[in-house]
mmCIF file of C-alpha atoms in Angstrom:
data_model
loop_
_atom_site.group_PDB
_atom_site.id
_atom_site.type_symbol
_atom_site.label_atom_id
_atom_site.label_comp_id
_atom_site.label_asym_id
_atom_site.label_seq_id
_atom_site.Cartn_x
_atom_site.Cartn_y
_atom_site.Cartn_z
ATOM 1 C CA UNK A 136 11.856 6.331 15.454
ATOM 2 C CA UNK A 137 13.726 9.674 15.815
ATOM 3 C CA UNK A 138 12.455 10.750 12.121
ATOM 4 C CA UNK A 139 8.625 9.647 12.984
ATOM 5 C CA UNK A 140 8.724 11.302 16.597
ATOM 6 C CA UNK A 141 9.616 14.296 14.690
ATOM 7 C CA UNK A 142 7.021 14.334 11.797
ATOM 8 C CA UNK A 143 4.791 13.729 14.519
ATOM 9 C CA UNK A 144 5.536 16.759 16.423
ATOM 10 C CA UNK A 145 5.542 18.790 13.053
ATOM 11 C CA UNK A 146 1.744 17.445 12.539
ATOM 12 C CA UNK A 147 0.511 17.999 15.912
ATOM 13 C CA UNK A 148 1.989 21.398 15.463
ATOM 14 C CA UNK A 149 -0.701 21.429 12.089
ATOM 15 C CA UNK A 150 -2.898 20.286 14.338
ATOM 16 C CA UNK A 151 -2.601 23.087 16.833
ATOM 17 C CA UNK A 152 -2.061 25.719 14.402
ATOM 18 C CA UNK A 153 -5.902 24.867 12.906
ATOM 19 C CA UNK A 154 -7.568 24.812 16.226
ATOM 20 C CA UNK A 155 -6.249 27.971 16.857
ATOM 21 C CA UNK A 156 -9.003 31.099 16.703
ATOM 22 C CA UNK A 157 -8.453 33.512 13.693
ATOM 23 C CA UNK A 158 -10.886 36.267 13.502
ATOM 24 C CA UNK A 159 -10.830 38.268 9.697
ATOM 25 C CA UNK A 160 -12.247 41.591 9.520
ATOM 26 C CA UNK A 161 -12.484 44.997 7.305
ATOM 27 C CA UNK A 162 -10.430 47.642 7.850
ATOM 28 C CA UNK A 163 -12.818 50.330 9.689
ATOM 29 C CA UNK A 164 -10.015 52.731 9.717
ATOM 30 C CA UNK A 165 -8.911 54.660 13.101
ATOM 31 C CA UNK A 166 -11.478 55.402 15.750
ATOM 32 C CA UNK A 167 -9.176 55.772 19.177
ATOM 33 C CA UNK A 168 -6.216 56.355 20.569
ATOM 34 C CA UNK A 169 -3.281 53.480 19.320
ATOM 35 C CA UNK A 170 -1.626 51.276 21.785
ATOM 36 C CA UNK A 171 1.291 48.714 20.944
ATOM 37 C CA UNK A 172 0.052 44.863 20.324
ATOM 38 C CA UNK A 173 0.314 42.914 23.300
ATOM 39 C CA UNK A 174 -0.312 39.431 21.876
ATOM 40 C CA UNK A 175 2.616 37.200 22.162
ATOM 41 C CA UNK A 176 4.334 36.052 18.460
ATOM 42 C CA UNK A 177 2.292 32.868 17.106
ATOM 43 C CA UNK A 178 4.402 30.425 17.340
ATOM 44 C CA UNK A 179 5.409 31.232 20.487
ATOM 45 C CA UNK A 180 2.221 30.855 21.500
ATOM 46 C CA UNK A 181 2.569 26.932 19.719
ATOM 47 C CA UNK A 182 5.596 26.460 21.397
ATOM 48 C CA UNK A 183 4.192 27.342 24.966
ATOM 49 C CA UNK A 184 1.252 24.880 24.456
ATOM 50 C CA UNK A 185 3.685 21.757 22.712
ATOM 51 C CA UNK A 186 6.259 22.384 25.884
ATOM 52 C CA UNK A 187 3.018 22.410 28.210
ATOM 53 C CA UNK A 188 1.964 19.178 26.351
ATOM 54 C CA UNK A 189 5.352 17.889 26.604
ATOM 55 C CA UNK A 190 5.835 18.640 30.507
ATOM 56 C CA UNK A 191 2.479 16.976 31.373
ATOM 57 C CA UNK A 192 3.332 13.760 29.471
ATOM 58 C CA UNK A 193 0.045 14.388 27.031
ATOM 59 C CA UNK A 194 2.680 14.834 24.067
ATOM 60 C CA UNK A 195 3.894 11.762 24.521
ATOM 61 C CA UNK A 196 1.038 9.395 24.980
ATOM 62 C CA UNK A 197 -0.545 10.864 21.782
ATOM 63 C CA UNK A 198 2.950 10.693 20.015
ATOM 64 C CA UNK A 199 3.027 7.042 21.211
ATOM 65 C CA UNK A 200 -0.624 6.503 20.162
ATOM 66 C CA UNK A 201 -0.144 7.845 16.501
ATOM 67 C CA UNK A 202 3.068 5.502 16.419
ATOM 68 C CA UNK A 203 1.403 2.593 17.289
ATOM 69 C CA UNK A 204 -1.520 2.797 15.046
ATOM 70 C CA UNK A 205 0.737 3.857 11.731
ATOM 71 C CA UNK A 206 2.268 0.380 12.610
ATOM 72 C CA UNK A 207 -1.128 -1.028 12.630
ATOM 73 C CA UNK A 208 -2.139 -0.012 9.721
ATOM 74 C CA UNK A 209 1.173 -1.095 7.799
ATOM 75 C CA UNK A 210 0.724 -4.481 9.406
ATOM 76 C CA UNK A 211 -2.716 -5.216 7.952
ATOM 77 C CA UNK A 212 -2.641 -2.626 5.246
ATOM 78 C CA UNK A 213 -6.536 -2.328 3.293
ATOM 79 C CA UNK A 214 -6.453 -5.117 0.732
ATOM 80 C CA UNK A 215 -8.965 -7.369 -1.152
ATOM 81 C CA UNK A 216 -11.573 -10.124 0.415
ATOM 82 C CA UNK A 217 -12.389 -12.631 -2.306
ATOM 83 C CA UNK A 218 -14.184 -16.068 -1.814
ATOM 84 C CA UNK A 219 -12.230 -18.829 -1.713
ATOM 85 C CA UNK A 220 -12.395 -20.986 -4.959
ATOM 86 C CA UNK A 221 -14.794 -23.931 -5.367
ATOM 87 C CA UNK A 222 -14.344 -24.865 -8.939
ATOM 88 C CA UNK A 223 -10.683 -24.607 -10.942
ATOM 89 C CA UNK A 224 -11.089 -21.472 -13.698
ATOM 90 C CA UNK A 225 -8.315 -20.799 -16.297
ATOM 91 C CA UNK A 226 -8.263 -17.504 -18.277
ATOM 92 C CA UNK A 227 -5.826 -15.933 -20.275
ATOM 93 C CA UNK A 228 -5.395 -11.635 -20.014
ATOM 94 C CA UNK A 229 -3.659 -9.405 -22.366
ATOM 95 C CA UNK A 230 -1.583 -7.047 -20.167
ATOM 96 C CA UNK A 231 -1.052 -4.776 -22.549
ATOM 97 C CA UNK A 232 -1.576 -0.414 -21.397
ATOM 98 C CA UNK A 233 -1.735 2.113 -23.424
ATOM 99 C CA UNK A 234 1.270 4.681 -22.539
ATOM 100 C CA UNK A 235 -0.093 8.450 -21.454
ATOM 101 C CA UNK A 236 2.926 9.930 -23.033
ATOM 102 C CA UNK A 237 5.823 9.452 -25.241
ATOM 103 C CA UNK A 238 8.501 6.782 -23.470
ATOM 104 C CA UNK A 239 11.621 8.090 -24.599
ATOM 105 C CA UNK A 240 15.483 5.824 -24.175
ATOM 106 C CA UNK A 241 18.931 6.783 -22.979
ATOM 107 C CA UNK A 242 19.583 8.324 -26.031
ATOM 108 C CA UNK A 243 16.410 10.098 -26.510
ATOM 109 C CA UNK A 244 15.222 7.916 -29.277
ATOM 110 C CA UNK A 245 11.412 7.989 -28.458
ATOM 111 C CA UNK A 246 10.238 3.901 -27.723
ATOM 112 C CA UNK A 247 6.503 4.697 -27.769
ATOM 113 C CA UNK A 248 4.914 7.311 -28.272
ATOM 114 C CA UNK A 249 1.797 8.442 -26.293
ATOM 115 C CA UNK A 250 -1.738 6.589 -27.046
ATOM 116 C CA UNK A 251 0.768 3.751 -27.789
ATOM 117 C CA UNK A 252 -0.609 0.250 -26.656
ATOM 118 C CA UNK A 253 2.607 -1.718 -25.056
ATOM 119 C CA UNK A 254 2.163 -5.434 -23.923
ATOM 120 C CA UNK A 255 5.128 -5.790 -20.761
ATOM 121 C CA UNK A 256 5.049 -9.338 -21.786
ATOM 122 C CA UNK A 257 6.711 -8.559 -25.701
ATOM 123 C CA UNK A 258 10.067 -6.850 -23.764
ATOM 124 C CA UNK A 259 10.696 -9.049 -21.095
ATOM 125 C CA UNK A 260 9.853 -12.254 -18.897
ATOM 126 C CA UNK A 261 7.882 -12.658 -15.945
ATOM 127 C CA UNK A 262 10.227 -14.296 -13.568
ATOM 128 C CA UNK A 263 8.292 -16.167 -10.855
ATOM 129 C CA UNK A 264 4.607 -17.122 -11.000
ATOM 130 C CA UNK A 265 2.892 -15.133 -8.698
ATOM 131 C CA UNK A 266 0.386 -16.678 -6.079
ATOM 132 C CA UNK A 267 -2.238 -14.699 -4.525
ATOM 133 C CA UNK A 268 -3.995 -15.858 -1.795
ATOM 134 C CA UNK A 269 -5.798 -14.653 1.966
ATOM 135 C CA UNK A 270 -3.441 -14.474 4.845
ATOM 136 C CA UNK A 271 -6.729 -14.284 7.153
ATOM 137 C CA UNK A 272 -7.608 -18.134 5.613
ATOM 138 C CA UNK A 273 -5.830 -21.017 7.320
ATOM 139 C CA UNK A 274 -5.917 -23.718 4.516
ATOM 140 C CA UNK A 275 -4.857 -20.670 2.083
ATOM 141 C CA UNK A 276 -2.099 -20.121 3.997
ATOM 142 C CA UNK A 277 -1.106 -23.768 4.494
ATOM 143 C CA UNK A 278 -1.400 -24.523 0.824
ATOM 144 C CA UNK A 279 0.396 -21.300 -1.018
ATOM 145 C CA UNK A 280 3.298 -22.378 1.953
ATOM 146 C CA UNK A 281 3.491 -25.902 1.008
ATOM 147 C CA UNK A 282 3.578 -24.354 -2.502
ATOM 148 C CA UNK A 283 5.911 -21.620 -2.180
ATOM 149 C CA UNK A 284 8.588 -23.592 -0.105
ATOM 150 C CA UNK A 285 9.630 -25.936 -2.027
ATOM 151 C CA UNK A 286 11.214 -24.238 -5.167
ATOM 152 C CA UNK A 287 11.296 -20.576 -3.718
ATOM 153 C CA UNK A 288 12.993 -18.486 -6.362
ATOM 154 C CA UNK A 289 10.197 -19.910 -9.009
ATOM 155 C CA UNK A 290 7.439 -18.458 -6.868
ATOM 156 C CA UNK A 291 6.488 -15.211 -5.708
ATOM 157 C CA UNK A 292 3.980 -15.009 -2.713
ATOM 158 C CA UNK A 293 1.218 -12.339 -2.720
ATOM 159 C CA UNK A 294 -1.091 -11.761 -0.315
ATOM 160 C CA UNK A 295 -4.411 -9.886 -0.883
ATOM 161 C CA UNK A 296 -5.356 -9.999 2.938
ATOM 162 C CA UNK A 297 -3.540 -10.198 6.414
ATOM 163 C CA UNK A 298 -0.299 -9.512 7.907
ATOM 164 C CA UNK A 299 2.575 -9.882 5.408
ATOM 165 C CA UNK A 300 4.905 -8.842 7.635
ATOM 166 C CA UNK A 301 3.685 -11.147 10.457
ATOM 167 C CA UNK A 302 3.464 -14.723 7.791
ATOM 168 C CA UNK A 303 6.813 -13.144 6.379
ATOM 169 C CA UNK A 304 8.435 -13.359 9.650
ATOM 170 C CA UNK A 305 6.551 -16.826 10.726
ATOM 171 C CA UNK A 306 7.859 -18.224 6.994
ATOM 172 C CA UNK A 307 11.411 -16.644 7.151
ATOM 173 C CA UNK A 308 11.135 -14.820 3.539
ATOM 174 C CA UNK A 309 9.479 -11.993 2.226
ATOM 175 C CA UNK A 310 5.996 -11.794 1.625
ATOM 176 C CA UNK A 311 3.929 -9.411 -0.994
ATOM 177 C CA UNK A 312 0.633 -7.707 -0.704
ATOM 178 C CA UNK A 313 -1.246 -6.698 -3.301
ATOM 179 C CA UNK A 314 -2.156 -2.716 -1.864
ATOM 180 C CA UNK A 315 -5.533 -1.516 -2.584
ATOM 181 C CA UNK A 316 -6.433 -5.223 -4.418
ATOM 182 C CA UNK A 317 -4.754 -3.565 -7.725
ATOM 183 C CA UNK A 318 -3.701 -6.868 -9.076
ATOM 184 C CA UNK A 319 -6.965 -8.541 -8.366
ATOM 185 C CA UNK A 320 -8.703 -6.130 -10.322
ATOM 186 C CA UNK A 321 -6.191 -5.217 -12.724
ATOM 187 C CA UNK A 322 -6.767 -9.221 -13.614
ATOM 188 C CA UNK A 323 -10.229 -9.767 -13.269
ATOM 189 C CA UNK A 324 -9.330 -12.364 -10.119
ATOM 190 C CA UNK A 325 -13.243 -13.116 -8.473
ATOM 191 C CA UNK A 326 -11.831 -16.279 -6.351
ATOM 192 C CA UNK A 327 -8.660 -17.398 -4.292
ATOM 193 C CA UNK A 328 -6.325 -18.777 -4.496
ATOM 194 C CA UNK A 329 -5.012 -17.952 -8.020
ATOM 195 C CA UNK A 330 -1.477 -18.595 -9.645
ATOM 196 C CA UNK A 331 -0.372 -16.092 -12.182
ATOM 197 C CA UNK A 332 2.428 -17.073 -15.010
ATOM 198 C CA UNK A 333 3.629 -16.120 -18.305
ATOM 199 C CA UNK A 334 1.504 -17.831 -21.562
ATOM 200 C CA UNK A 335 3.837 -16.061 -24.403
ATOM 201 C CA UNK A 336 2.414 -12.696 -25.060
ATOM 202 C CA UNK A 337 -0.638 -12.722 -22.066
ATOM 203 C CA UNK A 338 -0.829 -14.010 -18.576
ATOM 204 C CA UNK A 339 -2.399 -17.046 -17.478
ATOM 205 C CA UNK A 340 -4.474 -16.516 -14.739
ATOM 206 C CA UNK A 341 -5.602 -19.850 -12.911
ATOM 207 C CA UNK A 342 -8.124 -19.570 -9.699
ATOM 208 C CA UNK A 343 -8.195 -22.864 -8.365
ATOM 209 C CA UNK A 344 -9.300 -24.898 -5.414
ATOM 210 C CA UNK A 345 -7.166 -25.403 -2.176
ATOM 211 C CA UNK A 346 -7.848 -29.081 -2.587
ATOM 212 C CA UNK A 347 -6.257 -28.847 -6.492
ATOM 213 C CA UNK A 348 -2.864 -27.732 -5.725
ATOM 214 C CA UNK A 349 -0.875 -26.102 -8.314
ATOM 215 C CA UNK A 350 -0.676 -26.894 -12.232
#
């Protein structure tokens, strides 16, 4: 809290610094008599108006108010809002990229080089199946838990809506979330909720039904 109370202050300061006046000019040369500058250093001047802030408790309810709605936004961070699934769809997706630049090893032995295409899937193993589904839908929720609990380490619980701090503390494990709906896209996903799991070389994408259960 010590570390955010800080970054705070150092963005309020931002804050403060661009409110400030500035006034730009040309140089018009000398046309009176000189007298020394009388305005007080800048940040002084920020300094003054933080400690006045500060002394009449304003710093802190807006240093409280930022806090609390950073945590807001980390506890339902932007995701994805799909329909829920009405008929069971099966699709298979190559995952393979193609690499921006060279992907060089330990030894400097380059792996790929750039404009490379590289399937994940033909150097290692997807672990767990993945299960997307919307932590704002009840019977989602119900089923992917019912799911998810039973054999743990073979499933990996993603949510692409909701809390998943809140359903990770409710279920006692950690919960994903897919940020941004990357995987949804990235996989052409249109309805939840889906399983994800390894078919060889591609990825088996399967949307299906809360009523279906898992295949």
């Amino acid at each position: 809290m010590r570390t955010l109370v800080g970054s705070l202050r150092i963005a309020f300061s931002a804050v403060l610094i661009a409110c400030s006046e500035v006034v730009v000019g040309e140089d018009l040369g000398v046309v009176g008599p000189l007298y020394p500058i009388a305005e007080s250093d800048f940040l002084a001047v920020i300094e003054s108006r933080l400690s006045a802030l500060a002394q009449s408790g304003e710093l802190g309810r807006l240093e409280q108010g930022m806090a609390e709605a950073a945590v807001a936004r980390a506890g339902a961070p932007r995701g994805a809002t799909l329909p829920r699934a009405t008929l069971p769809r099966v699709r298979l997706v190559d995952p393979s990229v193609v690499v921006p630049q060279d992907i060089v090893g330990a030894d400097g032995v380059v792996l790929h080089a750039a404009g490379t295409r590289v399937n994940p899937l033909a150097h290692m193993v997807l672990s767990r199946r993945l299960v997307l589904f919307d932590g704002t839908d009840a019977r989602q929720v119900a089923w992917a838990e019912a799911l998810t609990s039973a054999a743990s380490t073979l499933w990996k619980p993603v949510l692409t809506a909701g809390s998943p701090f809140a359903l990770g503390e409710r279920w006692g494990r950690w919960v994903y979330f897919d940020q941004g709906g990357f995987l949804v896209q990235r996989l052409g996903i249109v309805a939840l909720p889906a399983v994800v799991s390894q078919a060889g070389e591609r990825l088996r994408i399967e949307e299906l039904p809360v009523e279906e259960g898992a295949r």
